[in-house]
Coordinates of C-alpha atoms in Angstrom, one line a residue:
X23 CA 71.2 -22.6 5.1
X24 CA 71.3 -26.2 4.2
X25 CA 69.3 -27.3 7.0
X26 CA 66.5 -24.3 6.5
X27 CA 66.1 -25.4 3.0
X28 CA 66.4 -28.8 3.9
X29 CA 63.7 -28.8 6.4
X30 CA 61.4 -26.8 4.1
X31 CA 61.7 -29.4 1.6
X32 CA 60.4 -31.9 3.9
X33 CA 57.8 -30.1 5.3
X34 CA 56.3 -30.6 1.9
X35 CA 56.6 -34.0 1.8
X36 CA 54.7 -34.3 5.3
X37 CA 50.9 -34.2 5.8
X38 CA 51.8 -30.7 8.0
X39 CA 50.6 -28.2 6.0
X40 CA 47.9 -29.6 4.3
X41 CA 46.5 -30.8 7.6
X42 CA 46.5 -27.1 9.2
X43 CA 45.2 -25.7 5.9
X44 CA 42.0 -28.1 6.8
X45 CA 41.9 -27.4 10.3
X46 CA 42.4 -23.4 9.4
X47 CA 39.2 -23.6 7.0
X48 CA 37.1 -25.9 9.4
X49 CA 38.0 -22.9 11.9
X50 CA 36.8 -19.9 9.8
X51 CA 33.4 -21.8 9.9
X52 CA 33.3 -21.3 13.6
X53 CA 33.0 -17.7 14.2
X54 CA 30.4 -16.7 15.9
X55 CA 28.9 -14.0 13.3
X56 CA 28.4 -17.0 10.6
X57 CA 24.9 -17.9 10.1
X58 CA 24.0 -21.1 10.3
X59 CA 21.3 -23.6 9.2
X60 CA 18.5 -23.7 12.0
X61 CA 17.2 -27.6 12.9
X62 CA 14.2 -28.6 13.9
X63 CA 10.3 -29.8 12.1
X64 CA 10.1 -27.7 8.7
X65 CA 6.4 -26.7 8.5
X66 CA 4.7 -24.4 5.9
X67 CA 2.3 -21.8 7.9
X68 CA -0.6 -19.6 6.4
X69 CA -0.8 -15.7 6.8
X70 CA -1.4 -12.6 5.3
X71 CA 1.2 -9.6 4.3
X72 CA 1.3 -6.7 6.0
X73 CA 4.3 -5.2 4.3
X74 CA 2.8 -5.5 1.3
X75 CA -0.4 -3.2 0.2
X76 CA -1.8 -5.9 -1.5
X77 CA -2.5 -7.5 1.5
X78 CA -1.5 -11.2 -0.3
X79 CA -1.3 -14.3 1.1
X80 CA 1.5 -16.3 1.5
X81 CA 2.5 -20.0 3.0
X82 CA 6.0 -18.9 5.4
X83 CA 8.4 -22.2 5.5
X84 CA 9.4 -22.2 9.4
X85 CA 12.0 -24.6 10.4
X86 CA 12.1 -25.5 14.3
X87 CA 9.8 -22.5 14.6
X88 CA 12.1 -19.9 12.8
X89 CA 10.4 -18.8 9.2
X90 CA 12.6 -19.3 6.3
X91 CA 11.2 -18.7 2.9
X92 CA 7.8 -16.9 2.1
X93 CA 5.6 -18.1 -1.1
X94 CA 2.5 -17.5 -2.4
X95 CA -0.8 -19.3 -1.1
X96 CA -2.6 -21.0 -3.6
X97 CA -5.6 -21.0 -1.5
X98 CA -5.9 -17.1 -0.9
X99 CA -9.0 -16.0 -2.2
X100 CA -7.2 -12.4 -3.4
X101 CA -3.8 -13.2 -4.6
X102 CA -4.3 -17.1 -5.6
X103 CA -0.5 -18.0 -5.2
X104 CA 0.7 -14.9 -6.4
X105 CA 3.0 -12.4 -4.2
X106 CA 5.0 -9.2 -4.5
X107 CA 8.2 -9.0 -4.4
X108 CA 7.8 -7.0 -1.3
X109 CA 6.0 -9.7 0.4
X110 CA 8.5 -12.2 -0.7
X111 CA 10.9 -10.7 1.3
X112 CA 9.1 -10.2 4.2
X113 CA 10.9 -12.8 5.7
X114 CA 14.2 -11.5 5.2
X115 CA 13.1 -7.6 6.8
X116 CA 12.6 -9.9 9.9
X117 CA 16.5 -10.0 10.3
X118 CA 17.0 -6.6 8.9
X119 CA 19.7 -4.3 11.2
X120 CA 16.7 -2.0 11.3
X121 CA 14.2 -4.8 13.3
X122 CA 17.0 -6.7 15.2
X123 CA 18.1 -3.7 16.7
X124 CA 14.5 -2.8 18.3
X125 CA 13.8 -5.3 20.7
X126 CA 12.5 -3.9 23.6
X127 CA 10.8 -0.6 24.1
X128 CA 12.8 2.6 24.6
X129 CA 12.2 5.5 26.4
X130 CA 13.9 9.1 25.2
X131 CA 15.2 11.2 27.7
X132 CA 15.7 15.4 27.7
X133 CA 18.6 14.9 26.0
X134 CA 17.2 13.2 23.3
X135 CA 19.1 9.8 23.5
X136 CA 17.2 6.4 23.8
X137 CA 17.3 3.7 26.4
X138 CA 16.0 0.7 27.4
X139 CA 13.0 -0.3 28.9
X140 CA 10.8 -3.3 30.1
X141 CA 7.3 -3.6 28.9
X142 CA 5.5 -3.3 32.2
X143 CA 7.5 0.1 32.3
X144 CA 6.8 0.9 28.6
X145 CA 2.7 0.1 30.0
X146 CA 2.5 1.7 33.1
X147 CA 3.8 5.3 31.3
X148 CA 1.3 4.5 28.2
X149 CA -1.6 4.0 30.8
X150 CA -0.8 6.9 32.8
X151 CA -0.3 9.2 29.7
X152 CA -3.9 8.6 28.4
X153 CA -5.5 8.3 31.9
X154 CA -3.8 12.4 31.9
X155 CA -5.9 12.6 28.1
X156 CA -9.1 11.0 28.6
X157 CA -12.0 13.0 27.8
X158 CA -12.8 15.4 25.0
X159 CA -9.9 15.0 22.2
X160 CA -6.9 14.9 23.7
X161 CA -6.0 11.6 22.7
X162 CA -5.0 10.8 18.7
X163 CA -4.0 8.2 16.9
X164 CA -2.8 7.3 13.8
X165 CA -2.8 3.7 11.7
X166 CA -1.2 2.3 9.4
X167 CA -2.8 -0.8 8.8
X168 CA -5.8 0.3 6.4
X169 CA -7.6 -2.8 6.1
X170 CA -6.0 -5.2 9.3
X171 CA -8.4 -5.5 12.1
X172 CA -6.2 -4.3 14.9
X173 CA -8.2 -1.1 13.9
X174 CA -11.5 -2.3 15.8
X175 CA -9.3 -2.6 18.8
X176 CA -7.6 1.0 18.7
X177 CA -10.6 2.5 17.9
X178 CA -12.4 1.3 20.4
X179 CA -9.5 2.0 23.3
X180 CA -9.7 5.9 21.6
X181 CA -13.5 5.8 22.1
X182 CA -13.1 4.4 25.5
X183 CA -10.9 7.7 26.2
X184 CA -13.9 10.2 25.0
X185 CA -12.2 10.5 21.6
X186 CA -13.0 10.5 18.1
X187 CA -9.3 11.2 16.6
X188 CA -8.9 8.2 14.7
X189 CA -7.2 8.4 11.5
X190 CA -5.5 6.4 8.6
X191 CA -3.0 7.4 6.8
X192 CA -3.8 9.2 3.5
X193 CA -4.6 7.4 0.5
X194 CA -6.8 6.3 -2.4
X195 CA -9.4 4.6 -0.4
X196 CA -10.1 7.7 1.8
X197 CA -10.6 9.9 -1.3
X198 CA -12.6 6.9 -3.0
X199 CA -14.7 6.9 -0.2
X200 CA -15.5 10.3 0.4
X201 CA -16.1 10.5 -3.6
X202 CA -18.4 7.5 -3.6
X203 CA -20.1 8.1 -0.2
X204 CA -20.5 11.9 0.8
X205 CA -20.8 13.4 -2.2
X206 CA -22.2 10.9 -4.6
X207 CA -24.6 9.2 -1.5
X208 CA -23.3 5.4 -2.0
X209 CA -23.1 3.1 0.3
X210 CA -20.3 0.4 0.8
X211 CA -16.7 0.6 -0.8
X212 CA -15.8 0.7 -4.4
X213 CA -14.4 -2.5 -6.0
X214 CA -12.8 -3.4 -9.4
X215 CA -13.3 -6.3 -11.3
X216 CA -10.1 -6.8 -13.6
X217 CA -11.1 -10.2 -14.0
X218 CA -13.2 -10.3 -16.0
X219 CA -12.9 -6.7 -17.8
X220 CA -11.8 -7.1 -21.1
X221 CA -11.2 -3.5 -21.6
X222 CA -9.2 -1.5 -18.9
X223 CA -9.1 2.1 -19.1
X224 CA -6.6 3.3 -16.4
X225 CA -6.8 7.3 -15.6
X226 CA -3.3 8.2 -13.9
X227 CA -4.0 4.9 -11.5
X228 CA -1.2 2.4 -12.0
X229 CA -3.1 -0.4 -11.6
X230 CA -0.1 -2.9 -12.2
X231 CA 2.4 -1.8 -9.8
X232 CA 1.6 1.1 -6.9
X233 CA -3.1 1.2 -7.0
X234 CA -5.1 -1.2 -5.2
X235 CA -4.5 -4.6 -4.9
X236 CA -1.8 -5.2 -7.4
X237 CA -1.2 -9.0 -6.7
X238 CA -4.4 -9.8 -8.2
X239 CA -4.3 -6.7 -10.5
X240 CA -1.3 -8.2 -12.1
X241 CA -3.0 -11.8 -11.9
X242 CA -5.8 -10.8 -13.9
X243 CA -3.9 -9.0 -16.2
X244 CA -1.7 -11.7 -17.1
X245 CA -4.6 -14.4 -17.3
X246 CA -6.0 -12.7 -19.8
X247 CA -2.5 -13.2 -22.0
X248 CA -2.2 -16.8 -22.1
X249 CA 1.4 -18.2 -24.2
X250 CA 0.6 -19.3 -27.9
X251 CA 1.7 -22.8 -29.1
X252 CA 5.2 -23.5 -28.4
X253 CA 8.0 -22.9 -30.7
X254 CA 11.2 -22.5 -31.3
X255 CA 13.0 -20.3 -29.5
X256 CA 9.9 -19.0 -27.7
X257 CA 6.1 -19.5 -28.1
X258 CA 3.7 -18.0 -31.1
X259 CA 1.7 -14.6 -30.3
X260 CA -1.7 -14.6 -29.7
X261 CA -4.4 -12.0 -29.1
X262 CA -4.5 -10.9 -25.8
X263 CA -8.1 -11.6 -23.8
X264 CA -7.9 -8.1 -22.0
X265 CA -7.1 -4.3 -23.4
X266 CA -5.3 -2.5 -21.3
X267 CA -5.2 1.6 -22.3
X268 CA -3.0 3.5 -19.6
X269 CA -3.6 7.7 -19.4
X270 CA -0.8 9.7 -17.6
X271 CA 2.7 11.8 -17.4
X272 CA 4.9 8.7 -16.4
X273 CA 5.7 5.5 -18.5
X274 CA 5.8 3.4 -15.3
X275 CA 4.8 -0.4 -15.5
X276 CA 0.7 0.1 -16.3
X277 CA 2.3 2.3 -19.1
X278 CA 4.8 -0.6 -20.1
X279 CA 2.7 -3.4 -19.9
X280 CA -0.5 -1.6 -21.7
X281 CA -1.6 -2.0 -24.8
X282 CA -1.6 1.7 -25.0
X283 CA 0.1 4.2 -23.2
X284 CA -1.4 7.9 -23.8
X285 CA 0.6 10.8 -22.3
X286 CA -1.0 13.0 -20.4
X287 CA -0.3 16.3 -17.8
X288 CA 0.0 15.2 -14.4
X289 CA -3.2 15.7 -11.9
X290 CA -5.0 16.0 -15.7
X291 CA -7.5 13.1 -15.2
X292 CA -10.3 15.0 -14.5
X293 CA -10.0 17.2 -17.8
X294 CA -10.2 13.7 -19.9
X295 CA -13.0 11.7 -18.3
X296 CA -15.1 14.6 -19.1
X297 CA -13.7 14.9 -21.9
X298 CA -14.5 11.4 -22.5
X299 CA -18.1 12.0 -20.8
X300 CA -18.8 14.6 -23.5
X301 CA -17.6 12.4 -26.2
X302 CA -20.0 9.6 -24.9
X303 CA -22.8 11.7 -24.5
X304 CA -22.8 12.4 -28.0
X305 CA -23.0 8.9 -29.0
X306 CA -26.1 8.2 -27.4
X307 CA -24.8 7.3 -23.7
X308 CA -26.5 8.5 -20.6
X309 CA -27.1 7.4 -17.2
X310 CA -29.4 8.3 -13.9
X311 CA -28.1 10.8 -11.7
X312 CA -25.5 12.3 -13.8
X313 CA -27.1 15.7 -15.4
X314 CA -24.7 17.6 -13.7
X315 CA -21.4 16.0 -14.6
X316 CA -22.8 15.9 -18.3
X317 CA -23.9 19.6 -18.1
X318 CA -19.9 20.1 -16.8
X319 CA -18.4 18.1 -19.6
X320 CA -19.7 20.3 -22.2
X321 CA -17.2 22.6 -21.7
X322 CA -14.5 20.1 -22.3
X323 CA -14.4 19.8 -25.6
X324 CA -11.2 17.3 -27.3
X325 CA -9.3 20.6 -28.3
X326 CA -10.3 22.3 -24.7
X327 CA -8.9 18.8 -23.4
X328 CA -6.0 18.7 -25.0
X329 CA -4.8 21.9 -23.9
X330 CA -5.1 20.8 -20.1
X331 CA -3.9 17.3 -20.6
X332 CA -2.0 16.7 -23.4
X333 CA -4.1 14.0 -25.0
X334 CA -4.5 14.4 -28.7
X335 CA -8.4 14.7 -30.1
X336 CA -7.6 11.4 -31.6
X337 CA -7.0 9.5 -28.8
X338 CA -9.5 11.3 -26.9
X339 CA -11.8 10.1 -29.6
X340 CA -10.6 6.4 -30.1
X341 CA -11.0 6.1 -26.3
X342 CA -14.2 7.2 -26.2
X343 CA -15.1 4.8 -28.8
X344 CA -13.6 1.6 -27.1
X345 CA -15.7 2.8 -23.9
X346 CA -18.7 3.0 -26.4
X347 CA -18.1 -1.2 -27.6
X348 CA -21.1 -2.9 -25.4
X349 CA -19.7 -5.9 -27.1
X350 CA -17.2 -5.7 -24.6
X351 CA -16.9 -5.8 -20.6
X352 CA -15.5 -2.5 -19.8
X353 CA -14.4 -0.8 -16.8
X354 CA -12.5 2.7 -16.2
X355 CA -10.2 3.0 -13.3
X356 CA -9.3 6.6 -12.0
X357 CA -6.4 7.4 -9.4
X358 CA -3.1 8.8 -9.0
X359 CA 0.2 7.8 -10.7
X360 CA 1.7 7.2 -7.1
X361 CA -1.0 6.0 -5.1
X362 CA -1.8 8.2 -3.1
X363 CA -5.4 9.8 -3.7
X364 CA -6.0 11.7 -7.4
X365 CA -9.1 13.8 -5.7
X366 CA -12.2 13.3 -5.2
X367 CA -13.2 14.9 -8.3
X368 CA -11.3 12.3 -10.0
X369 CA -13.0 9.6 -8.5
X370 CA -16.1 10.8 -8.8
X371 CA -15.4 10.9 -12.5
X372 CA -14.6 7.4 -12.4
X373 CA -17.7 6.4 -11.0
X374 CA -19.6 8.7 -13.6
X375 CA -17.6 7.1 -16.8
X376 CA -18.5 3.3 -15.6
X377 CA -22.3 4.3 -15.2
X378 CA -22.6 5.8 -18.3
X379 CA -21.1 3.0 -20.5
X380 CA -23.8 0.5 -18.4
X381 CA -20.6 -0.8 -16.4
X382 CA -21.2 -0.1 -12.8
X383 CA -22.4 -3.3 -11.0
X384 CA -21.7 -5.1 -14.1
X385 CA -20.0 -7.9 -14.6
X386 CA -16.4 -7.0 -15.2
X387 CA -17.2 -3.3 -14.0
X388 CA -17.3 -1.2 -11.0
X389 CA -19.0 -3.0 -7.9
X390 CA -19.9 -2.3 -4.6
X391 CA -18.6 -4.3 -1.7
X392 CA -20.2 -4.1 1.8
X393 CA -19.1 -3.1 4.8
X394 CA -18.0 -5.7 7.8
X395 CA -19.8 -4.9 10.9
X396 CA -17.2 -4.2 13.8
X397 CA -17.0 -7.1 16.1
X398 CA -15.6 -4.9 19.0
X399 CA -17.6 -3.2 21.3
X400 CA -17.4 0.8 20.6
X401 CA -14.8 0.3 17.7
X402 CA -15.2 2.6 14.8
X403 CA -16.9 1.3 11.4
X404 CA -14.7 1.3 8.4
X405 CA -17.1 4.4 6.5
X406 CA -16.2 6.7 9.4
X407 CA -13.1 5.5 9.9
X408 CA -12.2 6.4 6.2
X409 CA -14.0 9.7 6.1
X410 CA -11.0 11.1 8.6
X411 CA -9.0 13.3 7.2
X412 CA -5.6 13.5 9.0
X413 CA -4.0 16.0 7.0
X414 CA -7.0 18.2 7.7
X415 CA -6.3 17.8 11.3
X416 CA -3.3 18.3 11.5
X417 CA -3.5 21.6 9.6
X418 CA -5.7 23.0 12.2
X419 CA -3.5 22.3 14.9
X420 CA -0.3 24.1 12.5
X421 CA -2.9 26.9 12.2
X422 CA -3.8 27.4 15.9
X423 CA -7.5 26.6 15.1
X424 CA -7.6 23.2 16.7
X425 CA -5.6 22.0 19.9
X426 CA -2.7 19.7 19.6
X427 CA -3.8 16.2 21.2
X428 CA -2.2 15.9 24.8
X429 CA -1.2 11.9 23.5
X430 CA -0.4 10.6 20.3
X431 CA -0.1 7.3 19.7
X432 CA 1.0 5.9 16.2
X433 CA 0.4 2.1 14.9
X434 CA 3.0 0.8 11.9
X435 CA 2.5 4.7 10.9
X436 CA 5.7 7.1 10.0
X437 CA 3.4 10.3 9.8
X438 CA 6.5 12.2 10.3
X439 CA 8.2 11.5 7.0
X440 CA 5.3 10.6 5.1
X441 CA 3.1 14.0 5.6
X442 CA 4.1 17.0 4.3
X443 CA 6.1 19.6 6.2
X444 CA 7.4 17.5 9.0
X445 CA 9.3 20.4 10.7
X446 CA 6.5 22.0 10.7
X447 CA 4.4 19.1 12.4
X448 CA 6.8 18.3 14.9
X449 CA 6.6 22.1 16.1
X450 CA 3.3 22.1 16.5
X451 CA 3.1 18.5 18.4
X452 CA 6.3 20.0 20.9
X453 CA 4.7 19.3 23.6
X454 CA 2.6 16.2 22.6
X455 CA 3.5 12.8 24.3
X456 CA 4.1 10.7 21.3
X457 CA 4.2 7.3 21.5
X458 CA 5.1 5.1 18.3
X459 CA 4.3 0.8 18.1
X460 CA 6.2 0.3 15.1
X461 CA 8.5 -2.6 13.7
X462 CA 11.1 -1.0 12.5
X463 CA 12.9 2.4 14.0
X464 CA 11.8 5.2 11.6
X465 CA 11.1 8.9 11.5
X466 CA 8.4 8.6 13.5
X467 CA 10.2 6.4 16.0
X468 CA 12.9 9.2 16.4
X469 CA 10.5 11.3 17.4
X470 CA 9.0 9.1 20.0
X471 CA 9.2 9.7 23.7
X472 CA 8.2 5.8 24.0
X473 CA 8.6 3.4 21.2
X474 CA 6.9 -0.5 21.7
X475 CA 8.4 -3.0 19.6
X476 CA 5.4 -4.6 17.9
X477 CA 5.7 -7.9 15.5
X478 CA 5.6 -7.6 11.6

C-alpha cells in the first residue's frame, strides 16, 4: 500500500501526466471525421444564386479552389450587395448529407433500390430512352430554373425530339403572363419599380419575403427608411420616403414591416381592387381599355366588399384615396400570400388599378420589360415557354384525355412533392421513364429510374 500511494504521489510530481494529457488532446485533433482548414490562393469569384428566387448576386470566397463564404456583390445590377439568407448559405448546402451523398448517377432497379452508375452509362440509357420518344409528344420535361438560360438548351433538345412539352413549374410569372399577354394583349413581361414608388399597395403579394425579387424588393424598401440623427441609445425617427399598405389573411413580414397591414379573406384580392376600381372611378379616374373592368366594379360596392373580404368601408375608402394622390408615385402589386400565382383575374386587376391611377409605364409604376431573343437554335422563347401550363397537362393525362409522355425528364424540379396529388401523378406516369437532374435527392429523385448528379 505504501509503495502504491507512494508511486502515485510521484507520478504527480513528474511531467507524466501532464505530458499524455497534451499528447491525448493533440490526438483527438487527428480523427479523420474533423474538418479541417483547406490551403491554397483565397480568391473571391462572381455568380449568380440559383437557390435563391431572387436570383441575387453574390462574390463566393474559394480558398485553393474550394468556396468558403458567400456575400453579396456590390456590383450586381439586381441585388446591389444584398442577399438572402437562403443564398448566404448556399455554400454551406454544398456539403449538406443530402448533396454529398449524390455523387454519381443512380439507376433504380425492379425492386426499387438504387445503385451506382457511370455517366457514359447514365448517357447511353438517356439517349436511347428519347431516341424510343422522339416524334409527336412523347417526350416532357419539366424546369425548374424559371429565368436561368439552361432553358434555351432543353427546349431546344425537346424541339429537336418533335416535342412541344416544355413546362416550368407553376408560379406567379406564368399567371402574370397569361394575365398581361393572352387576355389583356401585352407584350413583354410585367416589371415593378419599388424604387422609386413612394406608395406600395401590396394585394395578398408579400413583396418582402416570398413575391418576386425580394432582394431588391427589400433593398428598396429599406432605402426609402434612412436612420435619423444619431442618439443615445439609438437614432431619432424620421419619416419614412416610401408607404407601404399590405392587404391579406396572414400578418407575415410585408404585413410586419408595412406601414399598414389590412386584413383580408384569403384568395379575396380580386373583390378589393374592384372594389378599389369603383372607388376610383368615382373620383374622376379612368383609363383606355378598361370599360369592362369598370362596368364589373360596379357591383362591388365597400359594403359588397367587405362581405367577401373583410376589409372595412373605411379602409377600402382611405386606400382608394392614397391611390387617388398624383402627388405621389404610386404602384399596386397583386399576387398571392405564398407565391405561387393569385389568378389571372388577380393580375389582371393589378394591371387595371396601375392604369387607372396614370401609373403603368410610369416612373415608379408598373413597366414593361422585353423579351431576350433565344440564342439557341430551335429553343423556345420565354412568352411560350410561360404560357405552359403543367398542371393543365398533367390533369389530362390523370383524366385519360391526353397520353402520358413515354420520357420524362425533370431539371432542379421536385414535381412530385410540389404538385398536388402526387399519388395520383405517379399512377398515371407508372409506366413513364422518368429521369430526374437534380442536386439534391428529393421526391422527385425517389421516383427516378435514372437520377444525374448536376452542380448547384
Amino acid at each position: 500500500m505504501k509503495v502504491l500511494l507512494g508511486g502515485a504521489a510521484g507520478t504527480l510530481f513528474t511531467p507524466l501526466p501532464w505530458k499524455m494529457t497534451d499528447d491525448m488532446s493533440i490526438w483527438t485533433q487527428n480523427w479523420p471525421w474533423i474538418p479541417k482548414n483547406p490551403s491554397g490562393p483565397s480568391e473571391y469569384v462572381s455568380v449568380t444564386s440559383k437557390i435563391c428566387p431572387s436570383s441575387c448576386g453574390l462574390m463566393v470566397r474559394t480558398v485553393g479552389g474550394l468556396p468558403i463564404r458567400a456575400v453579396g456583390d456590390p456590383e450586381h445590377p439586381l441585388s446591389q450587395g444584398k442577399i438572402s439568407s437562403l443564398a448566404a448559405a448556399e455554400v454551406q448546402m454544398l456539403y449538406s448529407p443530402a448533396r454529398t451523398t449524390l455523387t454519381d448517377p443512380l439507376f433504380k432497379s425492379a425492386d426499387g433500390a438504387f445503385s451506382a452508375a457511370t455517366m457514359e452509362n447514365a448517357l447511353a440509357f438517356l439517349e436511347e430512352v428519347v431516341a424510343d420518344a422522339k416524334g409527336g409528344d412523347k417526350l416532357a420535361f419539366v424546369s425548374g430554373d424559371e429565368n436561368g438560360t439552361v432553358n434555351e438548351v432543353f427546349s431546344a433538345f425537346v424541339a429537336e425530339a418533335g416535342s412541344d412539352k416544355y413546362f416550368v413549374m407553376p408560379g406567379e410569372a406564368q399567371q402574370a403572363s397569361a394575365a398581361w399577354r393572352g387576355v389583356m394583349g401585352g407584350e413583354g413581361q410585367l416589371g415593378f419599380d419599388f424604387e422609386n414608388a413612394e406608395y406600395v399597395l401590396a394585394l395578398g403579394a408579400d413583396v418582402l419575403e416570398s413575391w418576386g425579387t425580394v432582394v431588391a424588393n427589400r433593398r428598396a424598401y429599406a432605402e426609402g427608411r434612412e436612420y435619423g440623427d444619431e442618439i443615445d441609445h439609438g437614432y431619432a425617427y424620421t419619416e419614412p420616403e416610401n408607404k407601404y399598405v399590405y392587404v391579406g389573411p396572414v400578418q407575415n413580414n410585408t404585413a410586419a414591416g408595412a406601414d399598414q397591414w389590412v386584413p383580408a379573406l384569403p384568395g379575396s384580392q380580386v373583390a378589393v381592387a374592384l372594389g378599389l376600381v369603383k372607388e376610383l372611378v368615382a373620383m374622376g379616374a379612368s383609363g383606355p381599355g378598361l370599360d369592362g373592368i369598370i362596368a364589373l366594379a360596379e357591383g362591388f360596392s365597400p359594403a359588397k366588399v367587405e362581405e367577401l373580404s373583410g376589409v372595412t368601408a373605411e379602409d377600402l375608402k382611405a386606400m382608394a384615396e392614397d391611390l387617388a394622390d398624383t402627388g405621389k408615385k404610386r404602384l399596386v402589386v397583386v399576387g398571392s400570400e405564398f407565391g405561387q400565382g393569385a389568378g389571372v383575374a388577380a393580375h389582371m386587376m393589378g394591371v387595371a388599378l396601375n392604369v387607372l391611377i396614370g401609373s403603368f409605364g410610369a416612373e415608379g409604376g408598373m413597366t414593361v420589360v422585353g423579351d431576350i431573343e433565344p440564342a439557341v437554335d430551335k429553343a423556345m422563347e420565354p412568352k411560350d415557354m410561360l404560357a405552359g401550363d403543367l398542371v393543365a397537362y398533367l390533369e389530362e393525362i390523370k383524366a385519360g384525355s391526353t397520353s402520358a409522355p413515354k420520357v420524362l425528364i425533370t431539371y432542379e424540379a421536385n414535381p412530385f412533392y410540389s404538385l398536388p396529388d402526387p399519388e395520383a401523378l405517379a399512377e398515371a406516369l407508372k409506366d413513364t421513364v422518368v429521369v430526374c437532374f437534380t442536386s439534391f435527392f428529393d421526391e422527385t429523385a425517389h421516383m427516378a429510374d435514372l437520377v444525374i448528379p448536376v452542380p448547384m
